[in-house]
Amino acid sequence: MSSGRGLAYQIVPVTAFEQNCSVIWCENTKKAAVVDPGGDLDRVLAVINERGLTLDKILLTHCHIDHAGATADLAEQGNVPIVGPQKEEQFWIDMLPQQSMMFGFPAAKQFTPDQWLEQGDTVQLGDQYLEVRHCPGHTPGHVVFIHHPSKLAIVGDVLFNGSIGRTDFPKGDMQTLVNSIHQQLWSLDDDYEFIAGHGPNSTIGYERKNNPFVSDHRG
């Protein structure tokens, strides 16, 4: 678990893809959001129960199966709204049943988010606020969530420690992804930490300097 300036989080790796589902919560109100519930809901709900949290909403960065496969089930169980991603992601939501068969996941239900998000939107969680930025390229409707007081970003599969998201899926595009990183993430200060969709956390500054795909110093 990590916390700072009103927001705390715990990463819960889920599915065979080891996707970094995140439980984030307002430390004052104990209202929580689950970001990218790809599966293994028992493990995710255990964190909420153990920490005495109240599930308030589901946030989605994008809708590949390992990030969104258990969304409908969690929304139904918790009676909470689904917020995000951006509306271009309907393509991948419609494909969830097919994705689950293709990758050997439990059957995933289609759903309609209660709220689509757009560039510059704000999501409230208790007393805390997250800025939304639209970062297409890995998928067309991908968004990232930024908590400025603690300098934390949740970036899904846009940027990783030492890598970037794949762009060989339908509606993926390498140049669009690189542009998203340069325009939406490089504008953050170097000391912003980010939770990636897979693998360890990193910082904007480290990736800006060292990431071979998008660093300012690549050859």
PDB file of C-alpha atoms in Angstrom:
ATOM      1  CA  MET A   1       0.000   0.000   0.000  1.00  0.00           C
ATOM      2  CA  SER A   2       1.070   3.548  -0.648  1.00  0.00           C
ATOM      3  CA  SER A   3      -0.536   6.828   0.337  1.00  0.00           C
ATOM      4  CA  GLY A   4       0.065  10.511   0.055  1.00  0.00           C
ATOM      5  CA  ARG A   5      -1.823  13.778   0.229  1.00  0.00           C
ATOM      6  CA  GLY A   6      -5.245  12.248   0.724  1.00  0.00           C
ATOM      7  CA  LEU A   7      -5.173   9.343  -1.722  1.00  0.00           C
ATOM      8  CA  ALA A   8      -4.010   5.798  -1.004  1.00  0.00           C
ATOM      9  CA  TYR A   9      -3.731   2.788  -3.269  1.00  0.00           C
ATOM     10  CA  GLN A  10      -3.006  -0.907  -3.297  1.00  0.00           C
ATOM     11  CA  ILE A  11      -2.132  -2.791  -6.460  1.00  0.00           C
ATOM     12  CA  VAL A  12      -3.818  -6.187  -6.896  1.00  0.00           C
ATOM     13  CA  PRO A  13      -2.315  -8.182  -9.802  1.00  0.00           C
ATOM     14  CA  VAL A  14      -5.161 -10.059 -11.513  1.00  0.00           C
ATOM     15  CA  THR A  15      -5.618 -12.645 -14.267  1.00  0.00           C
ATOM     16  CA  ALA A  16      -2.993 -14.775 -15.964  1.00  0.00           C
ATOM     17  CA  PHE A  17      -1.725 -11.550 -17.562  1.00  0.00           C
ATOM     18  CA  GLU A  18      -0.724 -10.134 -14.126  1.00  0.00           C
ATOM     19  CA  GLN A  19      -2.616  -6.931 -14.792  1.00  0.00           C
ATOM     20  CA  ASN A  20      -2.168  -4.230 -12.152  1.00  0.00           C
ATOM     21  CA  CYS A  21      -5.721  -3.687 -10.969  1.00  0.00           C
ATOM     22  CA  SER A  22      -5.631  -0.839  -8.439  1.00  0.00           C
ATOM     23  CA  VAL A  23      -7.823  -0.182  -5.442  1.00  0.00           C
ATOM     24  CA  ILE A  24      -7.577   3.539  -4.759  1.00  0.00           C
ATOM     25  CA  TRP A  25      -9.301   5.389  -1.962  1.00  0.00           C
ATOM     26  CA  CYS A  26      -9.814   8.736  -0.275  1.00  0.00           C
ATOM     27  CA  GLU A  27      -8.095   8.485   3.087  1.00  0.00           C
ATOM     28  CA  ASN A  28     -10.579  10.822   4.738  1.00  0.00           C
ATOM     29  CA  THR A  29     -13.893   9.309   3.564  1.00  0.00           C
ATOM     30  CA  LYS A  30     -12.687   5.736   2.862  1.00  0.00           C
ATOM     31  CA  LYS A  31     -14.546   5.838  -0.453  1.00  0.00           C
ATOM     32  CA  ALA A  32     -12.794   3.546  -2.930  1.00  0.00           C
ATOM     33  CA  ALA A  33     -12.623   2.976  -6.660  1.00  0.00           C
ATOM     34  CA  VAL A  34     -11.418  -0.133  -8.426  1.00  0.00           C
ATOM     35  CA  VAL A  35      -9.382   0.752 -11.496  1.00  0.00           C
ATOM     36  CA  ASP A  36      -9.428  -1.884 -14.264  1.00  0.00           C
ATOM     37  CA  PRO A  37     -11.101  -4.939 -12.682  1.00  0.00           C
ATOM     38  CA  GLY A  38      -9.901  -7.564 -15.132  1.00  0.00           C
ATOM     39  CA  GLY A  39     -10.750 -10.555 -12.948  1.00  0.00           C
ATOM     40  CA  ASP A  40     -10.070 -12.282  -9.614  1.00  0.00           C
ATOM     41  CA  LEU A  41     -12.723 -10.202  -7.878  1.00  0.00           C
ATOM     42  CA  ASP A  42     -12.362 -12.174  -4.654  1.00  0.00           C
ATOM     43  CA  ARG A  43      -8.852 -10.769  -4.230  1.00  0.00           C
ATOM     44  CA  VAL A  44      -9.939  -7.250  -5.103  1.00  0.00           C
ATOM     45  CA  LEU A  45     -12.918  -7.295  -2.749  1.00  0.00           C
ATOM     46  CA  ALA A  46     -10.755  -8.726   0.032  1.00  0.00           C
ATOM     47  CA  VAL A  47      -8.614  -5.555  -0.050  1.00  0.00           C
ATOM     48  CA  ILE A  48     -11.720  -3.377   0.184  1.00  0.00           C
ATOM     49  CA  ASN A  49     -13.065  -5.378   3.119  1.00  0.00           C
ATOM     50  CA  GLU A  50      -9.752  -5.648   4.974  1.00  0.00           C
ATOM     51  CA  ARG A  51      -9.197  -1.889   4.810  1.00  0.00           C
ATOM     52  CA  GLY A  52     -12.740  -0.976   5.777  1.00  0.00           C
ATOM     53  CA  LEU A  53     -13.450   0.796   2.491  1.00  0.00           C
ATOM     54  CA  THR A  54     -16.713   1.559   0.727  1.00  0.00           C
ATOM     55  CA  LEU A  55     -16.742   0.804  -2.987  1.00  0.00           C
ATOM     56  CA  ASP A  56     -17.902   3.965  -4.733  1.00  0.00           C
ATOM     57  CA  LYS A  57     -17.205   3.408  -8.433  1.00  0.00           C
ATOM     58  CA  ILE A  58     -15.289   1.496 -11.090  1.00  0.00           C
ATOM     59  CA  LEU A  59     -12.785   3.396 -13.232  1.00  0.00           C
ATOM     60  CA  LEU A  60     -11.567   2.049 -16.563  1.00  0.00           C
ATOM     61  CA  THR A  61      -8.474   3.070 -18.493  1.00  0.00           C
ATOM     62  CA  HIS A  62      -9.435   0.854 -21.451  1.00  0.00           C
ATOM     63  CA  CYS A  63     -11.349  -2.305 -22.213  1.00  0.00           C
ATOM     64  CA  HIS A  64      -8.983  -5.086 -23.154  1.00  0.00           C
ATOM     65  CA  ILE A  65     -10.099  -8.276 -21.426  1.00  0.00           C
ATOM     66  CA  ASP A  66      -7.373  -8.293 -18.757  1.00  0.00           C
ATOM     67  CA  HIS A  67      -8.415  -4.790 -17.673  1.00  0.00           C
ATOM     68  CA  ALA A  68     -12.194  -4.942 -18.027  1.00  0.00           C
ATOM     69  CA  GLY A  69     -13.235  -8.606 -17.968  1.00  0.00           C
ATOM     70  CA  ALA A  70     -14.916  -8.497 -14.542  1.00  0.00           C
ATOM     71  CA  THR A  71     -16.327  -4.974 -14.821  1.00  0.00           C
ATOM     72  CA  ALA A  72     -19.968  -5.928 -15.325  1.00  0.00           C
ATOM     73  CA  ASP A  73     -19.857  -8.469 -12.490  1.00  0.00           C
ATOM     74  CA  LEU A  74     -18.290  -5.999 -10.046  1.00  0.00           C
ATOM     75  CA  ALA A  75     -20.729  -3.231 -10.977  1.00  0.00           C
ATOM     76  CA  GLU A  76     -23.614  -5.620 -10.383  1.00  0.00           C
ATOM     77  CA  GLN A  77     -22.262  -6.994  -7.096  1.00  0.00           C
ATOM     78  CA  GLY A  78     -21.339  -3.596  -5.700  1.00  0.00           C
ATOM     79  CA  ASN A  79     -24.224  -1.645  -7.251  1.00  0.00           C
ATOM     80  CA  VAL A  80     -21.749   1.027  -8.346  1.00  0.00           C
ATOM     81  CA  PRO A  81     -21.339   3.047 -11.554  1.00  0.00           C
ATOM     82  CA  ILE A  82     -18.816   2.312 -14.310  1.00  0.00           C
ATOM     83  CA  VAL A  83     -16.868   5.470 -15.191  1.00  0.00           C
ATOM     84  CA  GLY A  84     -14.777   5.611 -18.354  1.00  0.00           C
ATOM     85  CA  PRO A  85     -13.066   5.106 -20.651  1.00  0.00           C
ATOM     86  CA  GLN A  86     -13.568   7.465 -23.605  1.00  0.00           C
ATOM     87  CA  LYS A  87     -16.446   6.594 -25.963  1.00  0.00           C
ATOM     88  CA  GLU A  88     -14.223   5.226 -28.758  1.00  0.00           C
ATOM     89  CA  GLU A  89     -13.636   2.236 -26.461  1.00  0.00           C
ATOM     90  CA  GLN A  90     -17.130   0.867 -27.207  1.00  0.00           C
ATOM     91  CA  PHE A  91     -15.423  -1.198 -29.923  1.00  0.00           C
ATOM     92  CA  TRP A  92     -13.507  -3.212 -27.314  1.00  0.00           C
ATOM     93  CA  ILE A  93     -16.456  -3.439 -24.913  1.00  0.00           C
ATOM     94  CA  ASP A  94     -18.530  -5.020 -27.681  1.00  0.00           C
ATOM     95  CA  MET A  95     -15.656  -7.463 -28.260  1.00  0.00           C
ATOM     96  CA  LEU A  96     -15.382  -8.624 -24.627  1.00  0.00           C
ATOM     97  CA  PRO A  97     -17.138 -11.998 -25.134  1.00  0.00           C
ATOM     98  CA  GLN A  98     -14.923 -12.710 -28.141  1.00  0.00           C
ATOM     99  CA  GLN A  99     -11.816 -11.569 -26.244  1.00  0.00           C
ATOM    100  CA  SER A 100     -12.599 -13.912 -23.356  1.00  0.00           C
ATOM    101  CA  MET A 101     -12.820 -16.886 -25.717  1.00  0.00           C
ATOM    102  CA  MET A 102      -9.692 -15.876 -27.605  1.00  0.00           C
ATOM    103  CA  PHE A 103      -7.529 -15.624 -24.480  1.00  0.00           C
ATOM    104  CA  GLY A 104      -9.121 -18.357 -22.393  1.00  0.00           C
ATOM    105  CA  PHE A 105     -10.629 -16.000 -19.831  1.00  0.00           C
ATOM    106  CA  PRO A 106     -13.887 -16.547 -17.938  1.00  0.00           C
ATOM    107  CA  ALA A 107     -16.874 -15.378 -19.970  1.00  0.00           C
ATOM    108  CA  ALA A 108     -16.985 -11.587 -19.894  1.00  0.00           C
ATOM    109  CA  LYS A 109     -20.202  -9.598 -20.169  1.00  0.00           C
ATOM    110  CA  GLN A 110     -20.654  -6.551 -22.309  1.00  0.00           C
ATOM    111  CA  PHE A 111     -21.724  -3.375 -20.514  1.00  0.00           C
ATOM    112  CA  THR A 112     -22.389   0.288 -21.093  1.00  0.00           C
ATOM    113  CA  PRO A 113     -20.447   2.707 -18.895  1.00  0.00           C
ATOM    114  CA  ASP A 114     -22.581   4.994 -16.772  1.00  0.00           C
ATOM    115  CA  GLN A 115     -20.270   7.838 -17.759  1.00  0.00           C
ATOM    116  CA  TRP A 116     -17.914   8.220 -20.682  1.00  0.00           C
ATOM    117  CA  LEU A 117     -14.869  10.391 -20.039  1.00  0.00           C
ATOM    118  CA  GLU A 118     -13.185  13.024 -22.179  1.00  0.00           C
ATOM    119  CA  GLN A 119      -9.931  14.953 -22.114  1.00  0.00           C
ATOM    120  CA  GLY A 120      -9.915  17.372 -19.184  1.00  0.00           C
ATOM    121  CA  ASP A 121     -12.747  15.747 -17.230  1.00  0.00           C
ATOM    122  CA  THR A 122     -12.479  15.384 -13.458  1.00  0.00           C
ATOM    123  CA  VAL A 123     -13.464  12.313 -11.453  1.00  0.00           C
ATOM    124  CA  GLN A 124     -14.293  12.750  -7.777  1.00  0.00           C
ATOM    125  CA  LEU A 125     -13.515  10.110  -5.182  1.00  0.00           C
ATOM    126  CA  GLY A 126     -14.510  11.231  -1.695  1.00  0.00           C
ATOM    127  CA  ASP A 127     -12.589  14.453  -1.092  1.00  0.00           C
ATOM    128  CA  GLN A 128     -10.079  13.733  -3.868  1.00  0.00           C
ATOM    129  CA  TYR A 129     -10.101  14.599  -7.558  1.00  0.00           C
ATOM    130  CA  LEU A 130      -8.491  12.877 -10.537  1.00  0.00           C
ATOM    131  CA  GLU A 131      -7.785  14.599 -13.841  1.00  0.00           C
ATOM    132  CA  VAL A 132      -8.644  12.621 -16.966  1.00  0.00           C
ATOM    133  CA  ARG A 133      -6.481  12.665 -20.071  1.00  0.00           C
ATOM    134  CA  HIS A 134      -7.364  10.883 -23.315  1.00  0.00           C
ATOM    135  CA  CYS A 135      -4.356   8.853 -24.514  1.00  0.00           C
ATOM    136  CA  PRO A 136      -5.250   6.826 -27.620  1.00  0.00           C
ATOM    137  CA  GLY A 137      -2.839   4.584 -29.499  1.00  0.00           C
ATOM    138  CA  HIS A 138      -2.902   1.314 -27.567  1.00  0.00           C
ATOM    139  CA  THR A 139      -6.688   1.466 -27.855  1.00  0.00           C
ATOM    140  CA  PRO A 140      -8.773   4.323 -29.274  1.00  0.00           C
ATOM    141  CA  GLY A 141     -10.583   5.308 -26.095  1.00  0.00           C
ATOM    142  CA  HIS A 142      -7.776   4.837 -23.564  1.00  0.00           C
ATOM    143  CA  VAL A 143      -7.651   7.350 -20.707  1.00  0.00           C
ATOM    144  CA  VAL A 144      -5.275   7.954 -17.816  1.00  0.00           C
ATOM    145  CA  PHE A 145      -6.100   9.248 -14.334  1.00  0.00           C
ATOM    146  CA  ILE A 146      -3.878  11.790 -12.562  1.00  0.00           C
ATOM    147  CA  HIS A 147      -3.968  12.758  -8.888  1.00  0.00           C
ATOM    148  CA  HIS A 148      -1.949  15.956  -8.821  1.00  0.00           C
ATOM    149  CA  PRO A 149      -1.642  16.458  -5.017  1.00  0.00           C
ATOM    150  CA  SER A 150       0.254  13.161  -4.625  1.00  0.00           C
ATOM    151  CA  LYS A 151       1.830  13.317  -8.098  1.00  0.00           C
ATOM    152  CA  LEU A 152       0.429   9.916  -9.038  1.00  0.00           C
ATOM    153  CA  ALA A 153      -0.817   8.797 -12.444  1.00  0.00           C
ATOM    154  CA  ILE A 154      -2.603   5.577 -13.376  1.00  0.00           C
ATOM    155  CA  VAL A 155      -1.729   5.054 -17.011  1.00  0.00           C
ATOM    156  CA  GLY A 156      -3.040   1.608 -17.970  1.00  0.00           C
ATOM    157  CA  ASP A 157      -1.197   0.242 -20.997  1.00  0.00           C
ATOM    158  CA  VAL A 158       0.025   3.568 -22.412  1.00  0.00           C
ATOM    159  CA  LEU A 159       3.452   3.586 -20.746  1.00  0.00           C
ATOM    160  CA  PHE A 160       5.450   0.972 -18.828  1.00  0.00           C
ATOM    161  CA  ASN A 161       8.720   0.844 -16.958  1.00  0.00           C
ATOM    162  CA  GLY A 162      11.057   0.643 -19.960  1.00  0.00           C
ATOM    163  CA  SER A 163       8.408   0.078 -22.610  1.00  0.00           C
ATOM    164  CA  ILE A 164       5.131   1.292 -24.107  1.00  0.00           C
ATOM    165  CA  GLY A 165       1.819  -0.343 -24.961  1.00  0.00           C
ATOM    166  CA  ARG A 166       1.358  -2.681 -27.879  1.00  0.00           C
ATOM    167  CA  THR A 167      -0.153  -1.182 -31.005  1.00  0.00           C
ATOM    168  CA  ASP A 168      -0.655  -4.323 -33.109  1.00  0.00           C
ATOM    169  CA  PHE A 169      -4.252  -4.883 -31.972  1.00  0.00           C
ATOM    170  CA  PRO A 170      -7.212  -3.572 -34.013  1.00  0.00           C
ATOM    171  CA  LYS A 171      -7.488   0.212 -33.794  1.00  0.00           C
ATOM    172  CA  GLY A 172      -3.974   0.494 -32.343  1.00  0.00           C
ATOM    173  CA  ASP A 173      -1.487   2.925 -33.852  1.00  0.00           C
ATOM    174  CA  MET A 174       2.138   3.466 -32.865  1.00  0.00           C
ATOM    175  CA  GLN A 175       2.443   7.120 -33.852  1.00  0.00           C
ATOM    176  CA  THR A 176      -0.804   7.967 -32.090  1.00  0.00           C
ATOM    177  CA  LEU A 177       0.492   6.298 -28.920  1.00  0.00           C
ATOM    178  CA  VAL A 178       3.834   8.098 -29.074  1.00  0.00           C
ATOM    179  CA  ASN A 179       2.007  11.395 -29.588  1.00  0.00           C
ATOM    180  CA  SER A 180      -0.219  10.663 -26.571  1.00  0.00           C
ATOM    181  CA  ILE A 181       2.810  10.027 -24.375  1.00  0.00           C
ATOM    182  CA  HIS A 182       4.617  13.148 -25.559  1.00  0.00           C
ATOM    183  CA  GLN A 183       1.573  15.416 -25.283  1.00  0.00           C
ATOM    184  CA  GLN A 184      -0.254  14.030 -22.247  1.00  0.00           C
ATOM    185  CA  LEU A 185       2.399  12.433 -20.021  1.00  0.00           C
ATOM    186  CA  TRP A 186       5.602  14.347 -20.756  1.00  0.00           C
ATOM    187  CA  SER A 187       3.818  17.525 -19.687  1.00  0.00           C
ATOM    188  CA  LEU A 188       3.871  16.168 -16.115  1.00  0.00           C
ATOM    189  CA  ASP A 189       6.815  16.925 -13.844  1.00  0.00           C
ATOM    190  CA  ASP A 190       9.631  14.382 -13.633  1.00  0.00           C
ATOM    191  CA  ASP A 191       8.733  13.344 -10.087  1.00  0.00           C
ATOM    192  CA  TYR A 192       5.245  12.094 -10.975  1.00  0.00           C
ATOM    193  CA  GLU A 193       5.062   8.372 -10.245  1.00  0.00           C
ATOM    194  CA  PHE A 194       2.845   6.156 -12.355  1.00  0.00           C
ATOM    195  CA  ILE A 195       1.128   2.813 -11.958  1.00  0.00           C
ATOM    196  CA  ALA A 196       1.349   0.932 -15.244  1.00  0.00           C
ATOM    197  CA  GLY A 197      -1.042  -1.757 -16.397  1.00  0.00           C
ATOM    198  CA  HIS A 198       1.672  -4.380 -15.998  1.00  0.00           C
ATOM    199  CA  GLY A 199       5.007  -4.499 -14.219  1.00  0.00           C
ATOM    200  CA  PRO A 200       6.573  -2.137 -11.677  1.00  0.00           C
ATOM    201  CA  ASN A 201       5.850   1.519 -11.101  1.00  0.00           C
ATOM    202  CA  SER A 202       8.149   4.132 -12.554  1.00  0.00           C
ATOM    203  CA  THR A 203       8.385   7.908 -12.816  1.00  0.00           C
ATOM    204  CA  ILE A 204       7.803  10.258 -15.702  1.00  0.00           C
ATOM    205  CA  GLY A 205      11.334  11.602 -15.384  1.00  0.00           C
ATOM    206  CA  TYR A 206      12.954   8.167 -15.525  1.00  0.00           C
ATOM    207  CA  GLU A 207      11.007   7.166 -18.624  1.00  0.00           C
ATOM    208  CA  ARG A 208      11.514  10.539 -20.292  1.00  0.00           C
ATOM    209  CA  LYS A 209      15.251   9.966 -19.935  1.00  0.00           C
ATOM    210  CA  ASN A 210      15.603   6.191 -20.357  1.00  0.00           C
ATOM    211  CA  ASN A 211      12.636   4.624 -22.158  1.00  0.00           C
ATOM    212  CA  PRO A 212      14.000   3.367 -25.504  1.00  0.00           C
ATOM    213  CA  PHE A 213      10.681   3.925 -27.292  1.00  0.00           C
ATOM    214  CA  VAL A 214       9.886   7.493 -26.282  1.00  0.00           C
ATOM    215  CA  SER A 215      12.793   9.008 -24.354  1.00  0.00           C
ATOM    216  CA  ASP A 216      14.049  12.458 -25.182  1.00  0.00           C
ATOM    217  CA  HIS A 217      17.477  10.909 -25.757  1.00  0.00           C
ATOM    218  CA  ARG A 218      16.728   8.070 -28.154  1.00  0.00           C
ATOM    219  CA  GLY A 219      19.019   7.921 -31.155  1.00  0.00           C
TER     220      GLY A 219
END
